[in-house]
Coordinates of C-alpha atoms in Angstrom, one line a residue:
X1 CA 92.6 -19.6 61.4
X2 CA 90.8 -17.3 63.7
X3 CA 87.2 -17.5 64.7
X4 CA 86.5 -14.9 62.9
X5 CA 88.3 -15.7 59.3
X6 CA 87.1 -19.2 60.2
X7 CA 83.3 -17.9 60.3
X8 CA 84.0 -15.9 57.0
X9 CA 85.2 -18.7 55.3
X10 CA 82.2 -20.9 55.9
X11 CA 80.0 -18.0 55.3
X12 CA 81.4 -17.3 51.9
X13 CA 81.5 -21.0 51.1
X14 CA 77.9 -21.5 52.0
X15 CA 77.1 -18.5 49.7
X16 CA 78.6 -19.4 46.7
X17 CA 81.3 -17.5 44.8
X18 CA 78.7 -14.7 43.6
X19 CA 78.5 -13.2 46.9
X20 CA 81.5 -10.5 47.2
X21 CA 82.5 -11.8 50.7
X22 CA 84.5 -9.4 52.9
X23 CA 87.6 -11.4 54.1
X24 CA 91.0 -12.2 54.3
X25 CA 92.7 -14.6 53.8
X26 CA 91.8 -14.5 49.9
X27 CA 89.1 -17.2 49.4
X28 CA 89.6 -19.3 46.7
X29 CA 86.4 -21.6 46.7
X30 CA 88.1 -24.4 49.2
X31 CA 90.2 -24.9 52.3
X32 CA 93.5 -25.0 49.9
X33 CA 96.7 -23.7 51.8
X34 CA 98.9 -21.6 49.7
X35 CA 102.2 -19.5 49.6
X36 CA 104.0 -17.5 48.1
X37 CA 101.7 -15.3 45.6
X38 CA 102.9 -14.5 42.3
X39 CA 100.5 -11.8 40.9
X40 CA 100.2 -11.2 37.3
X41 CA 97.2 -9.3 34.8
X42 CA 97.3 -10.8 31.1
X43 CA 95.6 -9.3 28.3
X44 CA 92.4 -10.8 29.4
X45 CA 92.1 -7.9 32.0
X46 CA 92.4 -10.3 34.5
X47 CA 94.3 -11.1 37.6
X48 CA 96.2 -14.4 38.4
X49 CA 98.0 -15.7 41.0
X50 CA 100.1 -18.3 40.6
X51 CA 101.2 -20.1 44.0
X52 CA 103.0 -23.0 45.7
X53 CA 100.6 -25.5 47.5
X54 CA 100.7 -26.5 51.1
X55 CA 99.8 -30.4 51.4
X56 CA 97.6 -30.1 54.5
X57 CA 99.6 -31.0 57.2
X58 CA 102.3 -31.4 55.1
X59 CA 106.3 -32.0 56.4
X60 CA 109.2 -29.6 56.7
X61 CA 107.7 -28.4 52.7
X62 CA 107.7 -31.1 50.7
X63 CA 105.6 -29.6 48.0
X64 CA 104.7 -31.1 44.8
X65 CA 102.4 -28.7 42.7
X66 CA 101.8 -25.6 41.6
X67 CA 98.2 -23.6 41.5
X68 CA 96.7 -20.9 39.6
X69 CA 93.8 -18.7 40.3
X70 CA 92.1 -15.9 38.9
X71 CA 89.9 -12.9 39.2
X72 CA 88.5 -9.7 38.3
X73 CA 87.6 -8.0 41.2
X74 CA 90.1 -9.7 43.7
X75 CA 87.0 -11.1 45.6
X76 CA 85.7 -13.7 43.4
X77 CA 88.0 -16.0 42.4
X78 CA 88.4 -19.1 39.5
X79 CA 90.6 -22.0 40.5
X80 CA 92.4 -23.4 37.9
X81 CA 93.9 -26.4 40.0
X82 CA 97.3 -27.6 39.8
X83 CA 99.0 -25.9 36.6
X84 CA 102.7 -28.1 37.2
X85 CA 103.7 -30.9 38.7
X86 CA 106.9 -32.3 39.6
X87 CA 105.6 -35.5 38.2
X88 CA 106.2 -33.9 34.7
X89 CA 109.7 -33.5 35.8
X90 CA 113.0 -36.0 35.1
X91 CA 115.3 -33.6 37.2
X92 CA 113.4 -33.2 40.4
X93 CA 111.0 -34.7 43.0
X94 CA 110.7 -32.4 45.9
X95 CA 110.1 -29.0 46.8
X96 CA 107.7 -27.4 44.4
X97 CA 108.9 -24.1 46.2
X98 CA 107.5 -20.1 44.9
X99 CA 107.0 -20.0 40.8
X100 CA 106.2 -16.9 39.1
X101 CA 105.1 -16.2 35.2
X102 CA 105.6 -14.1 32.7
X103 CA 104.0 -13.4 29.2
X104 CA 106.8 -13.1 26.3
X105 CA 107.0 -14.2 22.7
X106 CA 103.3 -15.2 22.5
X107 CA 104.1 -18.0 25.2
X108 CA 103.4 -18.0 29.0
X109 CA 106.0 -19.1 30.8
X110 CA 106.0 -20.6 34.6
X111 CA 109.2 -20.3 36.4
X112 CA 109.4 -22.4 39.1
X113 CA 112.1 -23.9 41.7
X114 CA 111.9 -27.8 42.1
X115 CA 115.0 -30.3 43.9
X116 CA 116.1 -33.4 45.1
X117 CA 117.8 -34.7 48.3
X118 CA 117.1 -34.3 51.7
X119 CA 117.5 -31.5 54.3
X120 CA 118.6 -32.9 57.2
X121 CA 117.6 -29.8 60.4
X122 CA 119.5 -31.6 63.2
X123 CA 122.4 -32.7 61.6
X124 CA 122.8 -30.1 58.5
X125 CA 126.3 -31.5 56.9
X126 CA 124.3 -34.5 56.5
X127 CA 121.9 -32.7 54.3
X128 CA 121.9 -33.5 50.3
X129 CA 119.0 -31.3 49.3
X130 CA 119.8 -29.6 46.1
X131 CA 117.4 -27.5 43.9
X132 CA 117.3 -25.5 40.6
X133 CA 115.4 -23.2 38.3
X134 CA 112.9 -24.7 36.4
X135 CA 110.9 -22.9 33.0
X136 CA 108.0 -24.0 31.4
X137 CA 106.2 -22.6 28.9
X138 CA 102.1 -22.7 27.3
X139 CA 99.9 -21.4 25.1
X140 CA 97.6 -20.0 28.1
X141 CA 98.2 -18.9 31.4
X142 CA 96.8 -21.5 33.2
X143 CA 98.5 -24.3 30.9
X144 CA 99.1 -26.9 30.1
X145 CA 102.8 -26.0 30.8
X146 CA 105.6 -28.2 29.5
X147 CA 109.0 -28.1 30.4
X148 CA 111.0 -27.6 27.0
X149 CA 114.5 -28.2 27.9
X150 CA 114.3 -30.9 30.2
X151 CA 116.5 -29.5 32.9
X152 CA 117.1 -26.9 34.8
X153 CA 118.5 -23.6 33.5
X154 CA 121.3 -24.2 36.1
X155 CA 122.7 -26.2 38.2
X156 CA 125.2 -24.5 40.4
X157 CA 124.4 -21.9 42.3
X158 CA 121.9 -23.6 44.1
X159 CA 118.8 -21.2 43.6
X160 CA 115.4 -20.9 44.4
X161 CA 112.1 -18.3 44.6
X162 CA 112.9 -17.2 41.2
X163 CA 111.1 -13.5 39.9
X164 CA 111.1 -12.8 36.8
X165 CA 110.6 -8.8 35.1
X166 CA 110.6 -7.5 31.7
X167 CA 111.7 -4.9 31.2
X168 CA 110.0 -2.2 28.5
X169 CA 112.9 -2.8 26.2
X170 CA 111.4 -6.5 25.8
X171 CA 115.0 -7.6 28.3
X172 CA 114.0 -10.6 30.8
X173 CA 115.5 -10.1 34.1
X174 CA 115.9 -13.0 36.4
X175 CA 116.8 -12.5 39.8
X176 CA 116.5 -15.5 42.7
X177 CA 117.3 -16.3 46.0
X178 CA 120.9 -18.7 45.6
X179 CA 123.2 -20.2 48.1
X180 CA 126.3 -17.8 48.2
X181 CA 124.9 -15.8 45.8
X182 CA 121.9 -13.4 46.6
X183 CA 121.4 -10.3 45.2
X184 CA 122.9 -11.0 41.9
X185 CA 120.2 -11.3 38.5
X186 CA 121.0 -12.8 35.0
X187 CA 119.2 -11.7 31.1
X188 CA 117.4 -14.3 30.3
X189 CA 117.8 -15.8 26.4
X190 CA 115.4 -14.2 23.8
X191 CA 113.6 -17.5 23.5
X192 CA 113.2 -17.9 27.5
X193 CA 115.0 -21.2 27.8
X194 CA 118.1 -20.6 28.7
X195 CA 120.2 -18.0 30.3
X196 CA 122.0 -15.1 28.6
X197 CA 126.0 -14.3 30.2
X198 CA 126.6 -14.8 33.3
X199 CA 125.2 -13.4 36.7
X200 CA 125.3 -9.9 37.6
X201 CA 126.2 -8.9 41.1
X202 CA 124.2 -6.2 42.1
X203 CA 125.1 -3.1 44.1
X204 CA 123.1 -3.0 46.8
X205 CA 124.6 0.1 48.5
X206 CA 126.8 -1.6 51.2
X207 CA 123.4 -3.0 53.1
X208 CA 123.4 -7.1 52.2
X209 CA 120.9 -9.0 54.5
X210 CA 120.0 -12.5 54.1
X211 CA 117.2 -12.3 52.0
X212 CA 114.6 -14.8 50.1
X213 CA 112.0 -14.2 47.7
X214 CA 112.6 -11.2 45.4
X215 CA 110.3 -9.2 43.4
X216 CA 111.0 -6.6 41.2
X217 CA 108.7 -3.9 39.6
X218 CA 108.7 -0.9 37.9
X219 CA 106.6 2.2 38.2
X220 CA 107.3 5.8 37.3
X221 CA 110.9 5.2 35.7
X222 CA 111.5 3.9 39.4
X223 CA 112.8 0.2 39.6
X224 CA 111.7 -1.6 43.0
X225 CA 113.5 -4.3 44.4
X226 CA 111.5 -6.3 47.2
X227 CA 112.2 -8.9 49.2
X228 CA 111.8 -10.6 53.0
X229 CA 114.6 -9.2 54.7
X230 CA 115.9 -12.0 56.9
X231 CA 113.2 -14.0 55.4
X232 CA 110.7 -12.4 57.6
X233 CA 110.3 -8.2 57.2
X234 CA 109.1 -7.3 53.8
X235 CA 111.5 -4.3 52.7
X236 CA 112.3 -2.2 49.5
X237 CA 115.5 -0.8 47.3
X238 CA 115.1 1.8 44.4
X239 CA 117.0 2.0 41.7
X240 CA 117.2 3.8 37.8
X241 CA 118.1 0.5 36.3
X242 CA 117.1 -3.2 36.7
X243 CA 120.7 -4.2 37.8
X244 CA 121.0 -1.1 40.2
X245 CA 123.1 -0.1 42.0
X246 CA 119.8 0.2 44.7
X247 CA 119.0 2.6 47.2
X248 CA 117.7 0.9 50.4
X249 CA 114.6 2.8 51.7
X250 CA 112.8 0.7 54.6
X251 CA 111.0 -1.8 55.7
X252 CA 107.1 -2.4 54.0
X253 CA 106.0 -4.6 56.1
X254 CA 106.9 -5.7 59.5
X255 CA 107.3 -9.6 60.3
X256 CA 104.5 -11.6 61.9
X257 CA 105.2 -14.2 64.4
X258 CA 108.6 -14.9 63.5
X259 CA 107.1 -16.4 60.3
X260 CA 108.4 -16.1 56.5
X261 CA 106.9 -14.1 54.5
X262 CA 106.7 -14.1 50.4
X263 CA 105.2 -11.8 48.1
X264 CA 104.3 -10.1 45.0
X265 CA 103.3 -6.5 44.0
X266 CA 101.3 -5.4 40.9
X267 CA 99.0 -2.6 39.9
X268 CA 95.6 -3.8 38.7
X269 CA 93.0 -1.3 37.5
X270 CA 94.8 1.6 39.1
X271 CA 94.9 0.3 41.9
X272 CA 98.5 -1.2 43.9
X273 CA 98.4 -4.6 45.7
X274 CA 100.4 -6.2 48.1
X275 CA 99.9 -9.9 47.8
X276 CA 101.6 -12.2 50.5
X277 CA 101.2 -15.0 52.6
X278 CA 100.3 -15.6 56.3
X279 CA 100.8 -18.5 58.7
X280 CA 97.3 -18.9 60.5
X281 CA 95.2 -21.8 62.4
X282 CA 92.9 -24.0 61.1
X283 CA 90.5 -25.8 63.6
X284 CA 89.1 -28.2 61.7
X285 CA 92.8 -29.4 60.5
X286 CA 93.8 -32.7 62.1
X287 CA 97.3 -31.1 62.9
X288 CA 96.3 -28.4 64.7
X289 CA 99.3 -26.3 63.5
X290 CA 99.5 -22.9 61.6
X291 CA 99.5 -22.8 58.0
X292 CA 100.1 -20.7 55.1
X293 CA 97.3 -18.7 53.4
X294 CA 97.4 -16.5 50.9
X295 CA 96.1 -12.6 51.6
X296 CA 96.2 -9.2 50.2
X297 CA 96.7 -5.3 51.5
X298 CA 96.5 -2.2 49.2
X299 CA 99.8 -0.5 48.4
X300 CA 99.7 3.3 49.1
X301 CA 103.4 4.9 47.3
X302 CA 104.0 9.1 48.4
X303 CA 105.0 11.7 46.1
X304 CA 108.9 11.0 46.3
X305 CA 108.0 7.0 44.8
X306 CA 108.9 5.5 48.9
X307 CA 106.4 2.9 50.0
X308 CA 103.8 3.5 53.2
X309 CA 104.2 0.9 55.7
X310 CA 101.3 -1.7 55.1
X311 CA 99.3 -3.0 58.2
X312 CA 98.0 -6.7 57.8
X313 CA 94.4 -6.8 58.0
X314 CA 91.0 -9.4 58.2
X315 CA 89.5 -7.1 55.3
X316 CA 92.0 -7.0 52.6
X317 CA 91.1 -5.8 49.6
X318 CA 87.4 -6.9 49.5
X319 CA 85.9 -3.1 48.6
X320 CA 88.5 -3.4 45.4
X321 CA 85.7 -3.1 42.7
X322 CA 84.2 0.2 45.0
X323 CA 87.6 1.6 45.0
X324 CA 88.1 1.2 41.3
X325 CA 84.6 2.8 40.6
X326 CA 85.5 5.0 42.6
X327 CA 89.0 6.2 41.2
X328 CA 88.8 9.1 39.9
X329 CA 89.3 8.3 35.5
X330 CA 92.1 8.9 33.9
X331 CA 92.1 12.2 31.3

């Protein structure tokens, strides 16, 4: 981290969670590294994000919990510690990769990615890593979460970063990132545990890139479909329907270092966040290495529904409760 986001940090520590601390990366109470932001706003009028967890220091992400957090003015924030482990599961023990949730049938449910094997960098046809789609479901947001079925909700593709969306019709999308098989989506079952038909490949308007991470929204009778393009530019389709065919219209934001990126986009009390990750410095880590943290930017759409570029900054969204005051009310 930078001197400066390291100064704000302690500052904001030493304060106490009451003081609305101006500051990005998004300070959660700790030193925690996260990734991979999953934003959602429940009936309690509240915020969460549910993330994957960096072990400090940790190798090539071998991950092996999930965290929750929440807010109402995107400043202060609860920790809810780890929500999921893969000690709760019998079909995986490695990479507790990017989750999301959604709220159907009464019942939260965490969706999550979780494997087995090993990845071998140098020697890849040596590698036997192997990872699924997990779903979990509670009574509350924050769990407990139980996995109800015991197993993934497929094993082959190979798939990870799962999004889920819903659509106004009640419909559960699923898209993912899959070996082979990107840019396709499958319904999910009414009851959320299994998988409805098979997988839908998408039109995506002759443009293809390798992709990771995607998140889809709605806004306006406009469907968005996001994702890191080349794991590394944030960029953006449109499209009349949650299977497409998309549009492509640009990039949202540009890459960073040659680092991954992951994100989520929601609209919370007017206003429309951009939350991602960021690989950054810690000085007082004993490996000395960048890590991931997780941040925030305001999303600004024009007229037509297309996206305004969004610049990474150390402020964020810290004046949020202003700009909400602010906002002019709806008639």
């Amino acid at each position: 981290m930078n001197n400066i986001l390291k100064a704000a940090t302690a500052l904001c520590l030493s304060l106490g969670a009451a003081v609305a601390c101006a500051q990005n990366p998004l300070n959660f109470g700790s030193n925690i590294k996260t990734a991979d932001p999953s934003a959602r706003v429940w009936a309690d009028g509240k915020l969460y994000l549910y993330t994957s967890h960096d072990e400090e220091c940790q190798a090539d992400f071998h991950m092996k919990d999930w965290h929750a957090f929440s807010s109402t003015d995107l400043v202060n924030w609860t920790a809810h510690g780890a929500i999921f482990s893969l000690e709760q599961l019998s079909w995986a023990d490695n990479y507790a990769w990017a989750p999301d949730a959604v709220y159907k049938n009464g019942k939260y449910y965490l969706v999550f990615p979780a494997g087995t094997g090993f990845k071998d960098r140098v020697n890849p046809e040596k590698s036997t890593k192997w990872m699924g789609i997990g779903i979990a479901e509670s009574d509350s947001p924050t769990g407990p979460f139980k996995d109800m079925i015991d197993a993934p909700l497929w094993r082959t593709p190979y798939a990870n970063d799962p999004s889920m969306f819903i659509d106004d019709d009640g419909k559960a999308y699923l898209y993912f990132h899959g070996m082979n098989s990107d840019y396709q989506v499958v319904e999910m079952a009414d009851d959320m545990r299994s998988i409805k038909g098979d997988f839908y490949k998408m039109d995506m308007g002759g443009y293809e890139p390798k992709m990771e991470g995607p998140w889809i929204f709605k806004r306006k009778g406009i469907y968005y479909f996001t994702m890191p393009e080349n794991n590394r530019v944030l960029s953006y389709y449109t499209a009349t329907s949650p299977k497409g065919p998309w549009k492509y219209q640009g990039v949202i934001m540009d890459e960073e270092n040659n680092a991954n990126n992951h994100h989520s986009i929601v609209e919370y009390k007017g206003q429309w966040i951009l939350f991602y990750h960021r690989w950054l410095k810690d000085e007082s880590s004993s490996c000395h290495k960048k890590q991931r943290y997780s941040t925030a930017e305001y999303l600004t759409f024009n007229e037509d529904g297309t996206i305004q570029k969004v610049q990474r900054t150390a402020q964020g969204v810290s004046d949020f409760a202003a700009r909400v005051k602010a906002a002019p009310k709806a008639k």
